[in-house]
Short mmCIF file of C-alpha atoms in Angstrom, two decimals:
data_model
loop_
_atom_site.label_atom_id
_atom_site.label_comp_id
_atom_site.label_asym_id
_atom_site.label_seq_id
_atom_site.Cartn_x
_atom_site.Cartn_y
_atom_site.Cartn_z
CA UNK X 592 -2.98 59.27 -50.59
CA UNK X 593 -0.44 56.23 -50.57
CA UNK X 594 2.33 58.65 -49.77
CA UNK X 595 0.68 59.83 -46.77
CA UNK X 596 -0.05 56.35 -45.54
CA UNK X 597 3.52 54.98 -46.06
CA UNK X 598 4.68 57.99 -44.34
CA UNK X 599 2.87 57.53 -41.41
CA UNK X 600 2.69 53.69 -41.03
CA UNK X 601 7.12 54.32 -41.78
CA UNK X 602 6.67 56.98 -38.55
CA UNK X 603 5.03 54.29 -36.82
CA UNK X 604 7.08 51.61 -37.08
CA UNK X 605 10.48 53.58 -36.53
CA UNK X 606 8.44 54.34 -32.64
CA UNK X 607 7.96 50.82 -32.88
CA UNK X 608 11.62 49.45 -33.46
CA UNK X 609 12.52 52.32 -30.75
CA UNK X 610 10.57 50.85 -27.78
CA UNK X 611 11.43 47.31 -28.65
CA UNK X 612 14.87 48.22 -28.29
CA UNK X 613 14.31 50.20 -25.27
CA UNK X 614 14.43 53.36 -26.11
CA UNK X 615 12.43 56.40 -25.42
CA UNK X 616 10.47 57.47 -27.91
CA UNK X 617 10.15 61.14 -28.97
CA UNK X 618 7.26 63.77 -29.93
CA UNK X 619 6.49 62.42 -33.48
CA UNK X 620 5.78 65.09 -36.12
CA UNK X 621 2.26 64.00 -36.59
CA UNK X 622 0.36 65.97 -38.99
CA UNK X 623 -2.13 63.41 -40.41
CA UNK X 624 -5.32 63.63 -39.35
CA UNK X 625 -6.46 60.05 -40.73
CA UNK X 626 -6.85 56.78 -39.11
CA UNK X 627 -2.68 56.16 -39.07
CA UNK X 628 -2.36 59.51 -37.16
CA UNK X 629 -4.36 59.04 -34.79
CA UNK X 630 -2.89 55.07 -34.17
CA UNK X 631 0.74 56.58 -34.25
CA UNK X 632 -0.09 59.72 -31.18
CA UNK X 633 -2.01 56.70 -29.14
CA UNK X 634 0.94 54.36 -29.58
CA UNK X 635 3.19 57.32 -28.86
CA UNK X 636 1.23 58.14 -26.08
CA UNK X 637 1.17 54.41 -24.47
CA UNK X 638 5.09 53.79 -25.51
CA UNK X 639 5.61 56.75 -23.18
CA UNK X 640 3.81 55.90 -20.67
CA UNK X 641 5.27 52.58 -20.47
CA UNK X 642 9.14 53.62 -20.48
CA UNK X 643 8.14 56.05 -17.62
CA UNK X 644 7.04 53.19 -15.62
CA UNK X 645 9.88 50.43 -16.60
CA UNK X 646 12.65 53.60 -15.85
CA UNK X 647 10.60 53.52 -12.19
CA UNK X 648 10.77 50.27 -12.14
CA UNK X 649 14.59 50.03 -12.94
CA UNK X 650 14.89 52.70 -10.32
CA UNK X 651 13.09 50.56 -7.40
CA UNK X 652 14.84 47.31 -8.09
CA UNK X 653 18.27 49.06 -7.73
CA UNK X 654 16.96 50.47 -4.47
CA UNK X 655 15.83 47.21 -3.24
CA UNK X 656 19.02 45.80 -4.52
CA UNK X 657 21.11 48.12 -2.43
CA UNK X 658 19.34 47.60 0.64
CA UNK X 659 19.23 44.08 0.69
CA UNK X 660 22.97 43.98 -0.30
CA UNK X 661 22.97 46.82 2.82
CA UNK X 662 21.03 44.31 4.93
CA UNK X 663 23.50 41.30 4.03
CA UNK X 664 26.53 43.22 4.68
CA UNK X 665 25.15 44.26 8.64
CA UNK X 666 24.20 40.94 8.90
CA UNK X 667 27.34 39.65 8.78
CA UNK X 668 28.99 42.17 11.07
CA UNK X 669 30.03 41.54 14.73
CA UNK X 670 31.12 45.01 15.48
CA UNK X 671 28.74 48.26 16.17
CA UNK X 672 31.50 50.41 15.26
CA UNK X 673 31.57 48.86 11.62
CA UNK X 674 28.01 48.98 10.84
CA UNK X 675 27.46 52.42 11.93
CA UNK X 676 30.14 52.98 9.11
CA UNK X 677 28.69 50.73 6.59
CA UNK X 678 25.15 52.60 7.21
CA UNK X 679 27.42 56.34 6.41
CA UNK X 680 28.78 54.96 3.31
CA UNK X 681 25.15 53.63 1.88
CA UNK X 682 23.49 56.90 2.82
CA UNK X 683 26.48 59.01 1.30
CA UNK X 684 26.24 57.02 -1.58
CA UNK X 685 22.57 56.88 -2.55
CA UNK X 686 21.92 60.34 -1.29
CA UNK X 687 23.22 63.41 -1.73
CA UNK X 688 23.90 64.37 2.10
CA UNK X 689 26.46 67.31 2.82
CA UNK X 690 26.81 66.31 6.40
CA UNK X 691 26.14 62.51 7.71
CA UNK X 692 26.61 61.88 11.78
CA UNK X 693 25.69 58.98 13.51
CA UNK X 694 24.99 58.72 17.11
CA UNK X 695 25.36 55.62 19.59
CA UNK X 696 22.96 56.12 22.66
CA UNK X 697 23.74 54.27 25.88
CA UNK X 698 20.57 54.66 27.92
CA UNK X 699 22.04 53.96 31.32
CA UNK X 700 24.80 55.88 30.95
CA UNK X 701 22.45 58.84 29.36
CA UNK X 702 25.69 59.41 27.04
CA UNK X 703 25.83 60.18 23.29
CA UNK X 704 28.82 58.99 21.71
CA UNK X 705 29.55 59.78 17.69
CA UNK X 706 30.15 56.40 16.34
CA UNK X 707 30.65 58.01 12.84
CA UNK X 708 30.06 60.50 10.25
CA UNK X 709 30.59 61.83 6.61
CA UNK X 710 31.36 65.24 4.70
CA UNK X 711 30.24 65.24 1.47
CA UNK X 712 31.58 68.28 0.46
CA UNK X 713 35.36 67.11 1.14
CA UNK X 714 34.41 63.52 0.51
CA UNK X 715 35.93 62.80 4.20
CA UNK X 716 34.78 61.39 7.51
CA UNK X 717 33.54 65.23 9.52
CA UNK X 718 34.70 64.02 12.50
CA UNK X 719 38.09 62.22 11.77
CA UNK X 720 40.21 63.14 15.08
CA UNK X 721 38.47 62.79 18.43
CA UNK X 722 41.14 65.03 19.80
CA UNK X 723 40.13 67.68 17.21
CA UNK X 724 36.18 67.44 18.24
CA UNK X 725 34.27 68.54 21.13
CA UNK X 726 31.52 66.18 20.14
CA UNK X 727 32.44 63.36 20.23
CA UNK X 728 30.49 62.73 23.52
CA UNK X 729 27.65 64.06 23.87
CA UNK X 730 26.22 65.19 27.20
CA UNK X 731 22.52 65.24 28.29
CA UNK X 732 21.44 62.99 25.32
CA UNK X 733 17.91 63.35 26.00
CA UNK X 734 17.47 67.16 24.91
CA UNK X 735 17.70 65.50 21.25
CA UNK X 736 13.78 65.85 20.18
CA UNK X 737 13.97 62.49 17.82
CA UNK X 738 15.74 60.27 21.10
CA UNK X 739 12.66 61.57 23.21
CA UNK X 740 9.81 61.35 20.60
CA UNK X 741 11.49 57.98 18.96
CA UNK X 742 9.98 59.96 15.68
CA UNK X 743 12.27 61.48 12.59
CA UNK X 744 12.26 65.19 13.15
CA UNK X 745 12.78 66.91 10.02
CA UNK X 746 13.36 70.67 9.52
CA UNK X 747 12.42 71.76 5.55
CA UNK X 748 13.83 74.96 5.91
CA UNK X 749 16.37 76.10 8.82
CA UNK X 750 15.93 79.76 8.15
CA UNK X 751 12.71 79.52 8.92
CA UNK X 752 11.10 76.58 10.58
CA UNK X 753 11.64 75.26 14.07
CA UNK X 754 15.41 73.42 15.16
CA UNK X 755 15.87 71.09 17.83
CA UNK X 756 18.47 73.04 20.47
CA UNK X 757 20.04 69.46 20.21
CA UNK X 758 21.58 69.81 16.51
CA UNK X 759 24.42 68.04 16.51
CA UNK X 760 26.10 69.86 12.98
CA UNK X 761 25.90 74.04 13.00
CA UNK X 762 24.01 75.06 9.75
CA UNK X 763 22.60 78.47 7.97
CA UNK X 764 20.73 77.06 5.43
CA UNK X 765 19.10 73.69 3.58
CA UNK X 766 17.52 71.04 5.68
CA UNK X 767 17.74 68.27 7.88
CA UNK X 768 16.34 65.48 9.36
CA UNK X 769 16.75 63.09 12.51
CA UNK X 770 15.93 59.37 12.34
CA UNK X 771 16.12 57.47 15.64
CA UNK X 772 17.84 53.78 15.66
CA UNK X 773 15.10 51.77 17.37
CA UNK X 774 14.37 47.56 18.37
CA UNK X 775 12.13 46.44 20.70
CA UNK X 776 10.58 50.21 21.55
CA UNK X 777 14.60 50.90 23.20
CA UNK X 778 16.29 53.88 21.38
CA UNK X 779 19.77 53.07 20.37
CA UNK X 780 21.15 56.26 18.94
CA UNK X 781 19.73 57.96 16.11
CA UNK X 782 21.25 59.69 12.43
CA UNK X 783 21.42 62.93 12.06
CA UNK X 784 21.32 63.88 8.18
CA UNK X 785 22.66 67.73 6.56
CA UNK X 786 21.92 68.93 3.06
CA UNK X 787 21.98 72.53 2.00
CA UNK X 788 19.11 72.23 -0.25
CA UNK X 789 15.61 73.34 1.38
CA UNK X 790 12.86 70.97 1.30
CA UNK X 791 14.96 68.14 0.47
CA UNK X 792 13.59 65.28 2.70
CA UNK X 793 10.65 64.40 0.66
CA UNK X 794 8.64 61.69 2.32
CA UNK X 795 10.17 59.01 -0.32
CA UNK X 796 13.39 60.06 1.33
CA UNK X 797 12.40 59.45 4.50
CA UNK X 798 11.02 56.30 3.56
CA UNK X 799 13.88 54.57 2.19
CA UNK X 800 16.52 55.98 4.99
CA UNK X 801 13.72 54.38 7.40
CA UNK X 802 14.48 51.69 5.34
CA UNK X 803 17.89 51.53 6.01
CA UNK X 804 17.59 51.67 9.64
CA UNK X 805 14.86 49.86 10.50
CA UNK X 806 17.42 47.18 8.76
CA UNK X 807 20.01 47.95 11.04
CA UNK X 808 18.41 48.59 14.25
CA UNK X 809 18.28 44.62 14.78
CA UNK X 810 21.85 44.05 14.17
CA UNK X 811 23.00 46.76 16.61
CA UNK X 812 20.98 45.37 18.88
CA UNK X 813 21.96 41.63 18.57
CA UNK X 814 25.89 43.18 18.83
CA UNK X 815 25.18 44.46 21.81
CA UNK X 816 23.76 41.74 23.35
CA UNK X 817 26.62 39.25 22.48
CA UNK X 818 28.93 41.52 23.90
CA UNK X 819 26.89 41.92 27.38
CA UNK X 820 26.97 37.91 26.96
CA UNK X 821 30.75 38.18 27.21
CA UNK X 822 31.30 40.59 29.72
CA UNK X 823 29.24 38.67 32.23
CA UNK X 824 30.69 35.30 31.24
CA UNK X 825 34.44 36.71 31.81
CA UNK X 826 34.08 38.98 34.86
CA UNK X 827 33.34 38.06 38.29
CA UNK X 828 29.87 39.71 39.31
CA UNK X 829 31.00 40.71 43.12
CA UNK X 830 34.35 42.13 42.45
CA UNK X 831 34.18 42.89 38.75
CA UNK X 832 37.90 41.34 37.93
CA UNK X 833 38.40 39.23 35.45
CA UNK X 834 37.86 35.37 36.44
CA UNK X 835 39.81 32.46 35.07
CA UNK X 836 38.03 31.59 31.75
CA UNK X 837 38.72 35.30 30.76
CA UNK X 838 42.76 34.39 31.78
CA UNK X 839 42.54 30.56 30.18
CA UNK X 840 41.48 32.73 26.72
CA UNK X 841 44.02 35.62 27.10
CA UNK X 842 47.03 33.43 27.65
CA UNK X 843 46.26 31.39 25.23
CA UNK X 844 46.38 34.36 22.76
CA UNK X 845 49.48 35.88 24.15
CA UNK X 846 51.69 32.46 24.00
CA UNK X 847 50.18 32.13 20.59
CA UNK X 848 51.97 35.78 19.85
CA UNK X 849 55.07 35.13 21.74
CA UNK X 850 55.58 31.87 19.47
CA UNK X 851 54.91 33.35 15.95
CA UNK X 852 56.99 36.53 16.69
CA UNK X 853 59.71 35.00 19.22
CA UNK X 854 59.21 36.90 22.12
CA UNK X 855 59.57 35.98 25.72
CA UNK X 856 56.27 36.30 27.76
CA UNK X 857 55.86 37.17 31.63
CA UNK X 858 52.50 36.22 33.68
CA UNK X 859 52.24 37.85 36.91
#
């Protein structure tokens, strides 16, 4: 009888020192059918339990650690150009997207223009050379199902369920979804995400790429603003040339140049 205790209180207390020192613990061989077994298959029981949800926990702070480092990085940005990037290399990294394009939207225009995009199975921008690409602007815009509904559209299964006529990457097989970029109910482009997997957009996915642009909808917007800003304070509203504060700023720049690298400068 004392060797079966001290076997099973020594089983129960090597779980023990596991889980202190963070470790899972394993299926015990419990064959005891006293008192001790059934404390060690509880504590084995609970010690499980509780490493499932600290590993879920791990897992949520490092996605709440990426976005906000996501959110700090967009923040700081002053071109669109460069956050549209930033956002391709966040989603390529925490997901495992075959195909990542981004779309810029310019509503009065009713243009498309691919800002920027990722192949994950070369581990290379997909659309690196605008002379290479017929799509890098897009024409009639507003066929795209997510720019008119200003809802993701996902597609689970391209073999079998139905595809926008609007899909911006040609694909046989997986899934893929559309996320509009939207601030202030305007629609400023939207993301259009490839991965050869079916079913893969799960709605935790979706949630946490909403995530990601819902954190960068404001700073494309704000961008854009300051640059309107600009234009209108440098150009004349009648004519549309230039008017002298844009010239007192872009001389100064150019006889700045002409000093540092000894060149002669002409105004005309």
């Amino acid at each position: 009888f004392g060797l079966r205790v001290t076997r099973s209180v020594d089983k129960l207390k090597k779980a023990m020192d596991g889980f202190e020192r963070g470790e899972g613990i394993d299926a015990l061989d419990i064959k005891a059918d006293d008192e001790f077994g059934d404390l060690t298959r509880s504590f084995v029981t609970m010690a499980e339990s509780l490493y499932s949800t600290k590993m879920s926990l791990n897992s949520e702070f490092q996605r709440l650690n990426s976005l906000v480092k996501f959110s700090r990085l967009v923040g700081e940005e002053i071109s669109e150009k460069e956050c549209y990037t930033i956002l391709t290399k966040f989603l390529s990294k925490n997901f495992h997207f075959d195909k990542v394009v981004v779309v810029n939207f310019n509503n009065s225009e009713n243009v498309a223009e691919v800002m920027a995009s990722f192949d994950g199975n070369n581990n290379a921008p997909l659309l690196s050379d605008s002379s290479h690409n017929d799509l890098k602007v897009l024409h009639d815009a507003r066929l795209c199902r997510s720019l008119r509904s200003g809802h993701k559209f996902v597609v689970s299964d391209v073999e079998s369920d139905y595809r926008c006529q609007y899909q911006e990457v040609a694909q046989d097989k997986g899934s893929y979804a559309c996320f509009p970029v939207i601030t202030g109910g305007a629609v400023l482009g939207w993301i259009h995400l490839v991965n050869f997997s079916k079913y893969y957009f799960s709605d935790e996915t979706c949630f946490t790429i909403e995530s990601y642009i819902s954190t960068i909808a404001p700073s494309i917007n704000s961008i854009r603003l300051i640059n309107t800003h600009r234009k209108m304070s440098v150009l004349d509203p009648l004519t549309g040339l230039y008017n002298r504060r844009f010239l007192e700023e872009m001389l100064d720049r150019q006889i700045a140049i002409a000093e540092r690298y000894k060149q002669t400068l002409s105004v005309i």
